[in-house]
Each structure stands twice: as structure tokens, then as C-alpha cells.
Amino acid sequence: MRAFVSMLSGILFGFGLALSGMMDPSRVRGFLDIFGDWDPTMAFVMGGAVIVMAIAWRMQKAMNKPVVCDQFSLPGTKLIDARLIGGAALFGIGWGLAGLCPGPAVASLANNLSGAAIFVAAMIAGMVIFRLTERPAQ
Amino acid sequence: MLPGFPDAQPVNGLIGGVLIGLAAAIMLLGNGRIAGVSGMLARTLGLTRGTPWPIAALFVAGLILGAVLHLLTLGPIEADFAPGWGWLVAGGLITGIGTRLGSGCTSGHGVCGMSRLSPRSIVATLTFIAAGMVTVAVVNAVGGGW
């Protein structure tokens, strides 16, 4: 049942990304291009997703445990440090260069295999580099 | 459709966004976890622990299947990729390091964290959007834009 929920969530997520236009790097880049030909589409995507999730968080607060798992496993870190900001800044640079973030990149393996495979392979390489250089205390 | 922005797709964007929100809600309320793609991908590859492997791997596989479902039902997905592999390699590498260092990306921090009003995620999201905007502006100014 947990497997089914994961798969359903992934499929709906991928379908939503495809429908929203966020699998088009030039459109995502257009959202980031505020000094040029700005494309506000991504604001609608984020707005729609955040509104639905805000309701879900309300429901989550009233639940003792998730529907098909024993307990909630949610991040509890409150720390706002150089690591968070540096990581987010690096991610933003990569996002601006290629117009892809991890979700659309993975989903694009179904749509633009050659380009998406290059990005995803490089992204995995970056994750491996991070893993190898990571300090033990996290 | 949107005055002043002839190329924008606000309706598809909003519907797609709602579906993405529903997907994240199903993961949260069903499995009790954050639907963060960078984290789920890292877990699938064995680079982190915590989330049971099938939960992560099936979510990642589902992302691809969801795009396939769109191709089979609604048809082609418009996409203009960067010209040349250099953009993809550089962008991918930096995205991989940055999302692990910053513990999340557009889905985990942007959708799940912002809607939870997590200060950490709000700071991260504002940071990566600002960094993305500066990057696109610099690339355009230097003249190598695409």
C-alpha cells in the first residue's frame, strides 16, 4: 500500500509537471528572466501547488499518523545557516543555466531523453561528489 | 490568455500546479513524507538513508510514468532544451551539489516547505529563485544566452 501511494504520488506529480509547462526549460528560464521577456507561468504553478499543500498541512496537523504508514517522518530542522543558503544559491545557479530542476529533469527522461539524460547524469554526479566530500556530522 | 504575457499558460500552469500539490499531499497524508524530488532521487541511488527504498524509488519512477501518461493521453509535451550539452552538464552538476547541500529543491523547499510556512524553506526558495534570476540575467548580459 505504501508502494502504491508512492507510485500514485509520483505519477500525478509527473503528469502535473508535464501539463504545467514546467518540463520546458525555456519556459522555466523565462520565469527567471525578469529583466527580459518574463513568463509568469511558473508563478501559477507554484501558487496552485502551494495552496493545495497548505490545506494538506492543515489536515496533517489533525492526524495522529499517516493513512498507510505508522508515523509521520518530517524534517524538523529549523537551522538557517550558510550550508542551507549556499546550497540553495548553488542550486539556483544550476537551475538558471539549464532551465531544469530535479523534478522536471527526471520526468523529461520520458520526453527529451538525450538532453534529460545528460542533465540527470551530471546531477547524479554532483550528488555523488557531495556524498564523497560530506563531513560526517550532518 | 494573460494580458501583457501572450506566451504565458496560466490555466495549464494552475491546473498542473494543483495536480503537483495533490501529488505532494498524497505523499504527506498517505506515507507521512515530503515529496522532495532531489531527496527521493538521492535515496533511490543509495546516497542517503531514512526513507524506505521502495517509497523513494517508486516515486521517482512515477515521475517518468506521469510524463508518459501525458504523452499517451494529452499528447506531446512542449520543451526547448538548452543548445549544447555544456549548459546541461554545468547546470546538472551544480544542481546536484546544491540540492544536497541545501537539503532540497523546488519540490521539497518550494512546494512542501513554503506551504508549511517553514522559515528554512522560505529562505531556501527565495535564495534559489534569486540566484536563478541573477544567473539568467548574467548569461543574457554576457551574450551567451539561449
PDB file of N, CA and C in Angstrom, chain A residues 14-76:
ATOM      1  N   GLY A  14       4.383  13.850 -11.942  1.00  0.00           N
ATOM      2  CA  GLY A  14       4.954  13.905 -13.293  1.00  0.00           C
ATOM      3  C   GLY A  14       3.956  14.423 -14.311  1.00  0.00           C
ATOM      4  N   PHE A  15       2.712  13.977 -14.188  1.00  0.00           N
ATOM      5  CA  PHE A  15       1.656  14.439 -15.103  1.00  0.00           C
ATOM      6  C   PHE A  15       1.433  15.944 -14.919  1.00  0.00           C
ATOM      7  N   GLY A  16       1.408  16.380 -13.670  1.00  0.00           N
ATOM      8  CA  GLY A  16       1.232  17.804 -13.372  1.00  0.00           C
ATOM      9  C   GLY A  16       2.369  18.649 -13.932  1.00  0.00           C
ATOM     10  N   LEU A  17       3.590  18.144 -13.798  1.00  0.00           N
ATOM     11  CA  LEU A  17       4.743  18.866 -14.357  1.00  0.00           C
ATOM     12  C   LEU A  17       4.601  19.010 -15.866  1.00  0.00           C
ATOM     13  N   ALA A  18       4.193  17.923 -16.520  1.00  0.00           N
ATOM     14  CA  ALA A  18       4.041  17.937 -17.984  1.00  0.00           C
ATOM     15  C   ALA A  18       2.961  18.932 -18.397  1.00  0.00           C
ATOM     16  N   LEU A  19       1.830  18.894 -17.708  1.00  0.00           N
ATOM     17  CA  LEU A  19       0.703  19.771 -18.060  1.00  0.00           C
ATOM     18  C   LEU A  19       1.050  21.239 -17.798  1.00  0.00           C
ATOM     19  N   SER A  20       1.801  21.491 -16.750  1.00  0.00           N
ATOM     20  CA  SER A  20       2.048  22.866 -16.314  1.00  0.00           C
ATOM     21  C   SER A  20       3.025  23.625 -17.203  1.00  0.00           C
ATOM     22  N   GLY A  21       3.740  22.915 -18.061  1.00  0.00           N
ATOM     23  CA  GLY A  21       4.739  23.571 -18.892  1.00  0.00           C
ATOM     24  C   GLY A  21       6.113  23.629 -18.246  1.00  0.00           C
ATOM     25  N   MET A  22       6.227  23.059 -17.045  1.00  0.00           N
ATOM     26  CA  MET A  22       7.494  23.147 -16.314  1.00  0.00           C
ATOM     27  C   MET A  22       8.542  22.150 -16.818  1.00  0.00           C
ATOM     28  N   MET A  23       8.141  21.291 -17.766  1.00  0.00           N
ATOM     29  CA  MET A  23       9.137  20.414 -18.382  1.00  0.00           C
ATOM     30  C   MET A  23       9.781  21.083 -19.594  1.00  0.00           C
ATOM     31  N   ASP A  24       9.421  22.345 -19.816  1.00  0.00           N
ATOM     32  CA  ASP A  24      10.018  23.118 -20.912  1.00  0.00           C
ATOM     33  C   ASP A  24      11.063  24.071 -20.326  1.00  0.00           C
ATOM     34  N   PRO A  25      12.352  23.737 -20.456  1.00  0.00           N
ATOM     35  CA  PRO A  25      13.402  24.571 -19.851  1.00  0.00           C
ATOM     36  C   PRO A  25      13.334  26.033 -20.293  1.00  0.00           C
ATOM     37  N   SER A  26      12.926  26.286 -21.532  1.00  0.00           N
ATOM     38  CA  SER A  26      12.894  27.679 -21.979  1.00  0.00           C
ATOM     39  C   SER A  26      11.790  28.454 -21.263  1.00  0.00           C
ATOM     40  N   ARG A  27      10.701  27.769 -20.885  1.00  0.00           N
ATOM     41  CA  ARG A  27       9.625  28.435 -20.141  1.00  0.00           C
ATOM     42  C   ARG A  27      10.039  28.708 -18.686  1.00  0.00           C
ATOM     43  N   VAL A  28      10.711  27.746 -18.082  1.00  0.00           N
ATOM     44  CA  VAL A  28      11.209  27.935 -16.713  1.00  0.00           C
ATOM     45  C   VAL A  28      12.238  29.061 -16.694  1.00  0.00           C
ATOM     46  N   ARG A  29      13.113  29.036 -17.679  1.00  0.00           N
ATOM     47  CA  ARG A  29      14.106  30.100 -17.819  1.00  0.00           C
ATOM     48  C   ARG A  29      13.401  31.447 -18.011  1.00  0.00           C
ATOM     49  N   GLY A  30      12.282  31.423 -18.735  1.00  0.00           N
ATOM     50  CA  GLY A  30      11.512  32.641 -18.959  1.00  0.00           C
ATOM     51  C   GLY A  30      10.991  33.233 -17.656  1.00  0.00           C
ATOM     52  N   PHE A  31      10.646  32.362 -16.687  1.00  0.00           N
ATOM     53  CA  PHE A  31      10.196  32.853 -15.380  1.00  0.00           C
ATOM     54  C   PHE A  31      11.336  33.553 -14.638  1.00  0.00           C
ATOM     55  N   LEU A  32      12.540  33.018 -14.814  1.00  0.00           N
ATOM     56  CA  LEU A  32      13.697  33.590 -14.123  1.00  0.00           C
ATOM     57  C   LEU A  32      14.217  34.836 -14.831  1.00  0.00           C
ATOM     58  N   ASP A  33      13.766  35.060 -16.066  1.00  0.00           N
ATOM     59  CA  ASP A  33      14.273  36.161 -16.898  1.00  0.00           C
ATOM     60  C   ASP A  33      13.485  37.440 -16.624  1.00  0.00           C
ATOM     61  N   ILE A  34      13.611  37.975 -15.407  1.00  0.00           N
ATOM     62  CA  ILE A  34      12.777  39.136 -15.046  1.00  0.00           C
ATOM     63  C   ILE A  34      13.200  40.414 -15.759  1.00  0.00           C
ATOM     64  N   PHE A  35      14.459  40.473 -16.234  1.00  0.00           N
ATOM     65  CA  PHE A  35      14.893  41.678 -16.930  1.00  0.00           C
ATOM     66  C   PHE A  35      14.648  41.569 -18.430  1.00  0.00           C
ATOM     67  N   GLY A  36      14.152  40.424 -18.874  1.00  0.00           N
ATOM     68  CA  GLY A  36      13.909  40.222 -20.309  1.00  0.00           C
ATOM     69  C   GLY A  36      12.431  39.974 -20.575  1.00  0.00           C
ATOM     70  N   ASP A  37      12.158  38.922 -21.343  1.00  0.00           N
ATOM     71  CA  ASP A  37      10.792  38.594 -21.739  1.00  0.00           C
ATOM     72  C   ASP A  37      10.190  37.663 -20.677  1.00  0.00           C
ATOM     73  N   TRP A  38       9.718  38.275 -19.564  1.00  0.00           N
ATOM     74  CA  TRP A  38       9.306  37.485 -18.396  1.00  0.00           C
ATOM     75  C   TRP A  38       8.064  36.630 -18.685  1.00  0.00           C
ATOM     76  N   ASP A  39       8.100  35.374 -18.264  1.00  0.00           N
ATOM     77  CA  ASP A  39       6.968  34.458 -18.418  1.00  0.00           C
ATOM     78  C   ASP A  39       6.462  34.068 -17.023  1.00  0.00           C
ATOM     79  N   PRO A  40       5.282  34.570 -16.621  1.00  0.00           N
ATOM     80  CA  PRO A  40       4.811  34.350 -15.249  1.00  0.00           C
ATOM     81  C   PRO A  40       4.215  32.960 -14.988  1.00  0.00           C
ATOM     82  N   THR A  41       4.216  32.069 -15.996  1.00  0.00           N
ATOM     83  CA  THR A  41       3.526  30.774 -15.832  1.00  0.00           C
ATOM     84  C   THR A  41       3.912  30.058 -14.538  1.00  0.00           C
ATOM     85  N   MET A  42       5.192  30.038 -14.215  1.00  0.00           N
ATOM     86  CA  MET A  42       5.620  29.268 -13.045  1.00  0.00           C
ATOM     87  C   MET A  42       5.010  29.791 -11.752  1.00  0.00           C
ATOM     88  N   ALA A  43       4.680  31.067 -11.705  1.00  0.00           N
ATOM     89  CA  ALA A  43       4.046  31.610 -10.502  1.00  0.00           C
ATOM     90  C   ALA A  43       2.675  30.947 -10.292  1.00  0.00           C
ATOM     91  N   PHE A  44       1.962  30.677 -11.388  1.00  0.00           N
ATOM     92  CA  PHE A  44       0.665  29.999 -11.285  1.00  0.00           C
ATOM     93  C   PHE A  44       0.854  28.549 -10.836  1.00  0.00           C
ATOM     94  N   VAL A  45       1.904  27.901 -11.349  1.00  0.00           N
ATOM     95  CA  VAL A  45       2.180  26.514 -10.962  1.00  0.00           C
ATOM     96  C   VAL A  45       2.477  26.447  -9.460  1.00  0.00           C
ATOM     97  N   MET A  46       3.398  27.294  -9.021  1.00  0.00           N
ATOM     98  CA  MET A  46       3.762  27.294  -7.605  1.00  0.00           C
ATOM     99  C   MET A  46       2.561  27.671  -6.738  1.00  0.00           C
ATOM    100  N   GLY A  47       1.799  28.657  -7.198  1.00  0.00           N
ATOM    101  CA  GLY A  47       0.621  29.088  -6.442  1.00  0.00           C
ATOM    102  C   GLY A  47      -0.376  27.952  -6.266  1.00  0.00           C
ATOM    103  N   GLY A  48      -0.692  27.259  -7.348  1.00  0.00           N
ATOM    104  CA  GLY A  48      -1.644  26.144  -7.284  1.00  0.00           C
ATOM    105  C   GLY A  48      -1.163  25.049  -6.357  1.00  0.00           C
ATOM    106  N   ALA A  49       0.121  24.712  -6.476  1.00  0.00           N
ATOM    107  CA  ALA A  49       0.675  23.622  -5.668  1.00  0.00           C
ATOM    108  C   ALA A  49       0.715  24.003  -4.182  1.00  0.00           C
ATOM    109  N   VAL A  50       1.126  25.227  -3.913  1.00  0.00           N
ATOM    110  CA  VAL A  50       1.265  25.656  -2.517  1.00  0.00           C
ATOM    111  C   VAL A  50      -0.108  25.762  -1.829  1.00  0.00           C
ATOM    112  N   ILE A  51      -1.124  26.226  -2.555  1.00  0.00           N
ATOM    113  CA  ILE A  51      -2.465  26.323  -1.956  1.00  0.00           C
ATOM    114  C   ILE A  51      -2.981  24.940  -1.553  1.00  0.00           C
ATOM    115  N   VAL A  52      -2.842  23.970  -2.461  1.00  0.00           N
ATOM    116  CA  VAL A  52      -3.309  22.613  -2.155  1.00  0.00           C
ATOM    117  C   VAL A  52      -2.520  22.044  -0.969  1.00  0.00           C
ATOM    118  N   MET A  53      -1.213  22.255  -0.980  1.00  0.00           N
ATOM    119  CA  MET A  53      -0.393  21.711   0.109  1.00  0.00           C
ATOM    120  C   MET A  53      -0.641  22.413   1.441  1.00  0.00           C
ATOM    121  N   ALA A  54      -1.010  23.691   1.391  1.00  0.00           N
ATOM    122  CA  ALA A  54      -1.320  24.390   2.646  1.00  0.00           C
ATOM    123  C   ALA A  54      -2.533  23.735   3.313  1.00  0.00           C
ATOM    124  N   ILE A  55      -3.507  23.324   2.492  1.00  0.00           N
ATOM    125  CA  ILE A  55      -4.676  22.616   3.022  1.00  0.00           C
ATOM    126  C   ILE A  55      -4.246  21.256   3.581  1.00  0.00           C
ATOM    127  N   ALA A  56      -3.354  20.579   2.845  1.00  0.00           N
ATOM    128  CA  ALA A  56      -2.875  19.261   3.295  1.00  0.00           C
ATOM    129  C   ALA A  56      -2.163  19.363   4.644  1.00  0.00           C
ATOM    130  N   TRP A  57      -1.382  20.435   4.845  1.00  0.00           N
ATOM    131  CA  TRP A  57      -0.695  20.603   6.135  1.00  0.00           C
ATOM    132  C   TRP A  57      -1.702  20.803   7.268  1.00  0.00           C
ATOM    133  N   ARG A  58      -2.801  21.524   6.976  1.00  0.00           N
ATOM    134  CA  ARG A  58      -3.868  21.672   7.973  1.00  0.00           C
ATOM    135  C   ARG A  58      -4.421  20.307   8.379  1.00  0.00           C
ATOM    136  N   MET A  59      -4.665  19.464   7.355  1.00  0.00           N
ATOM    137  CA  MET A  59      -5.202  18.125   7.619  1.00  0.00           C
ATOM    138  C   MET A  59      -4.177  17.298   8.397  1.00  0.00           C
ATOM    139  N   GLN A  60      -2.905  17.447   8.033  1.00  0.00           N
ATOM    140  CA  GLN A  60      -1.851  16.670   8.684  1.00  0.00           C
ATOM    141  C   GLN A  60      -1.808  16.948  10.188  1.00  0.00           C
ATOM    142  N   LYS A  61      -2.033  18.210  10.553  1.00  0.00           N
ATOM    143  CA  LYS A  61      -1.986  18.578  11.971  1.00  0.00           C
ATOM    144  C   LYS A  61      -3.059  17.868  12.780  1.00  0.00           C
ATOM    145  N   ALA A  62      -4.163  17.519  12.127  1.00  0.00           N
ATOM    146  CA  ALA A  62      -5.280  16.883  12.824  1.00  0.00           C
ATOM    147  C   ALA A  62      -5.157  15.364  12.825  1.00  0.00           C
ATOM    148  N   MET A  63      -4.090  14.841  12.207  1.00  0.00           N
ATOM    149  CA  MET A  63      -3.940  13.384  12.105  1.00  0.00           C
ATOM    150  C   MET A  63      -2.866  12.882  13.067  1.00  0.00           C
ATOM    151  N   ASN A  64      -3.099  11.713  13.671  1.00  0.00           N
ATOM    152  CA  ASN A  64      -2.098  11.119  14.550  1.00  0.00           C
ATOM    153  C   ASN A  64      -1.019  10.394  13.762  1.00  0.00           C
ATOM    154  N   LYS A  65      -1.412   9.845  12.641  1.00  0.00           N
ATOM    155  CA  LYS A  65      -0.447   9.141  11.794  1.00  0.00           C
ATOM    156  C   LYS A  65      -0.936   9.179  10.357  1.00  0.00           C
ATOM    157  N   PRO A  66      -0.009   8.989   9.417  1.00  0.00           N
ATOM    158  CA  PRO A  66      -0.446   8.985   8.012  1.00  0.00           C
ATOM    159  C   PRO A  66      -1.343   7.783   7.710  1.00  0.00           C
ATOM    160  N   VAL A  67      -2.026   7.829   6.593  1.00  0.00           N
ATOM    161  CA  VAL A  67      -3.044   6.819   6.288  1.00  0.00           C
ATOM    162  C   VAL A  67      -2.462   5.414   6.151  1.00  0.00           C
ATOM    163  N   VAL A  68      -1.311   5.281   5.479  1.00  0.00           N
ATOM    164  CA  VAL A  68      -0.794   3.923   5.259  1.00  0.00           C
ATOM    165  C   VAL A  68       0.578   3.674   5.890  1.00  0.00           C
ATOM    166  N   CYS A  69       1.088   4.624   6.688  1.00  0.00           N
ATOM    167  CA  CYS A  69       2.351   4.389   7.396  1.00  0.00           C
ATOM    168  C   CYS A  69       2.113   4.541   8.897  1.00  0.00           C
ATOM    169  N   ASP A  70       3.088   4.093   9.707  1.00  0.00           N
ATOM    170  CA  ASP A  70       2.916   4.114  11.158  1.00  0.00           C
ATOM    171  C   ASP A  70       3.080   5.502  11.754  1.00  0.00           C
ATOM    172  N   GLN A  71       3.935   6.310  11.126  1.00  0.00           N
ATOM    173  CA  GLN A  71       4.195   7.638  11.690  1.00  0.00           C
ATOM    174  C   GLN A  71       4.623   8.621  10.609  1.00  0.00           C
ATOM    175  N   PHE A  72       4.479   9.903  10.933  1.00  0.00           N
ATOM    176  CA  PHE A  72       4.991  10.940  10.049  1.00  0.00           C
ATOM    177  C   PHE A  72       6.506  11.019  10.190  1.00  0.00           C
ATOM    178  N   SER A  73       7.210  11.128   9.069  1.00  0.00           N
ATOM    179  CA  SER A  73       8.663  11.289   9.082  1.00  0.00           C
ATOM    180  C   SER A  73       8.981  12.592   8.370  1.00  0.00           C
ATOM    181  N   LEU A  74       8.924  13.683   9.133  1.00  0.00           N
ATOM    182  CA  LEU A  74       9.046  15.006   8.529  1.00  0.00           C
ATOM    183  C   LEU A  74      10.275  15.727   9.054  1.00  0.00           C
ATOM    184  N   PRO A  75      10.895  16.563   8.206  1.00  0.00           N
ATOM    185  CA  PRO A  75      12.082  17.297   8.644  1.00  0.00           C
ATOM    186  C   PRO A  75      11.748  18.235   9.792  1.00  0.00           C
ATOM    187  N   GLY A  76      12.577  18.214  10.826  1.00  0.00           N
ATOM    188  CA  GLY A  76      12.334  19.067  11.991  1.00  0.00           C
ATOM    189  C   GLY A  76      13.379  20.147  12.163  1.00  0.00           C
TER     190      GLY A  76
END
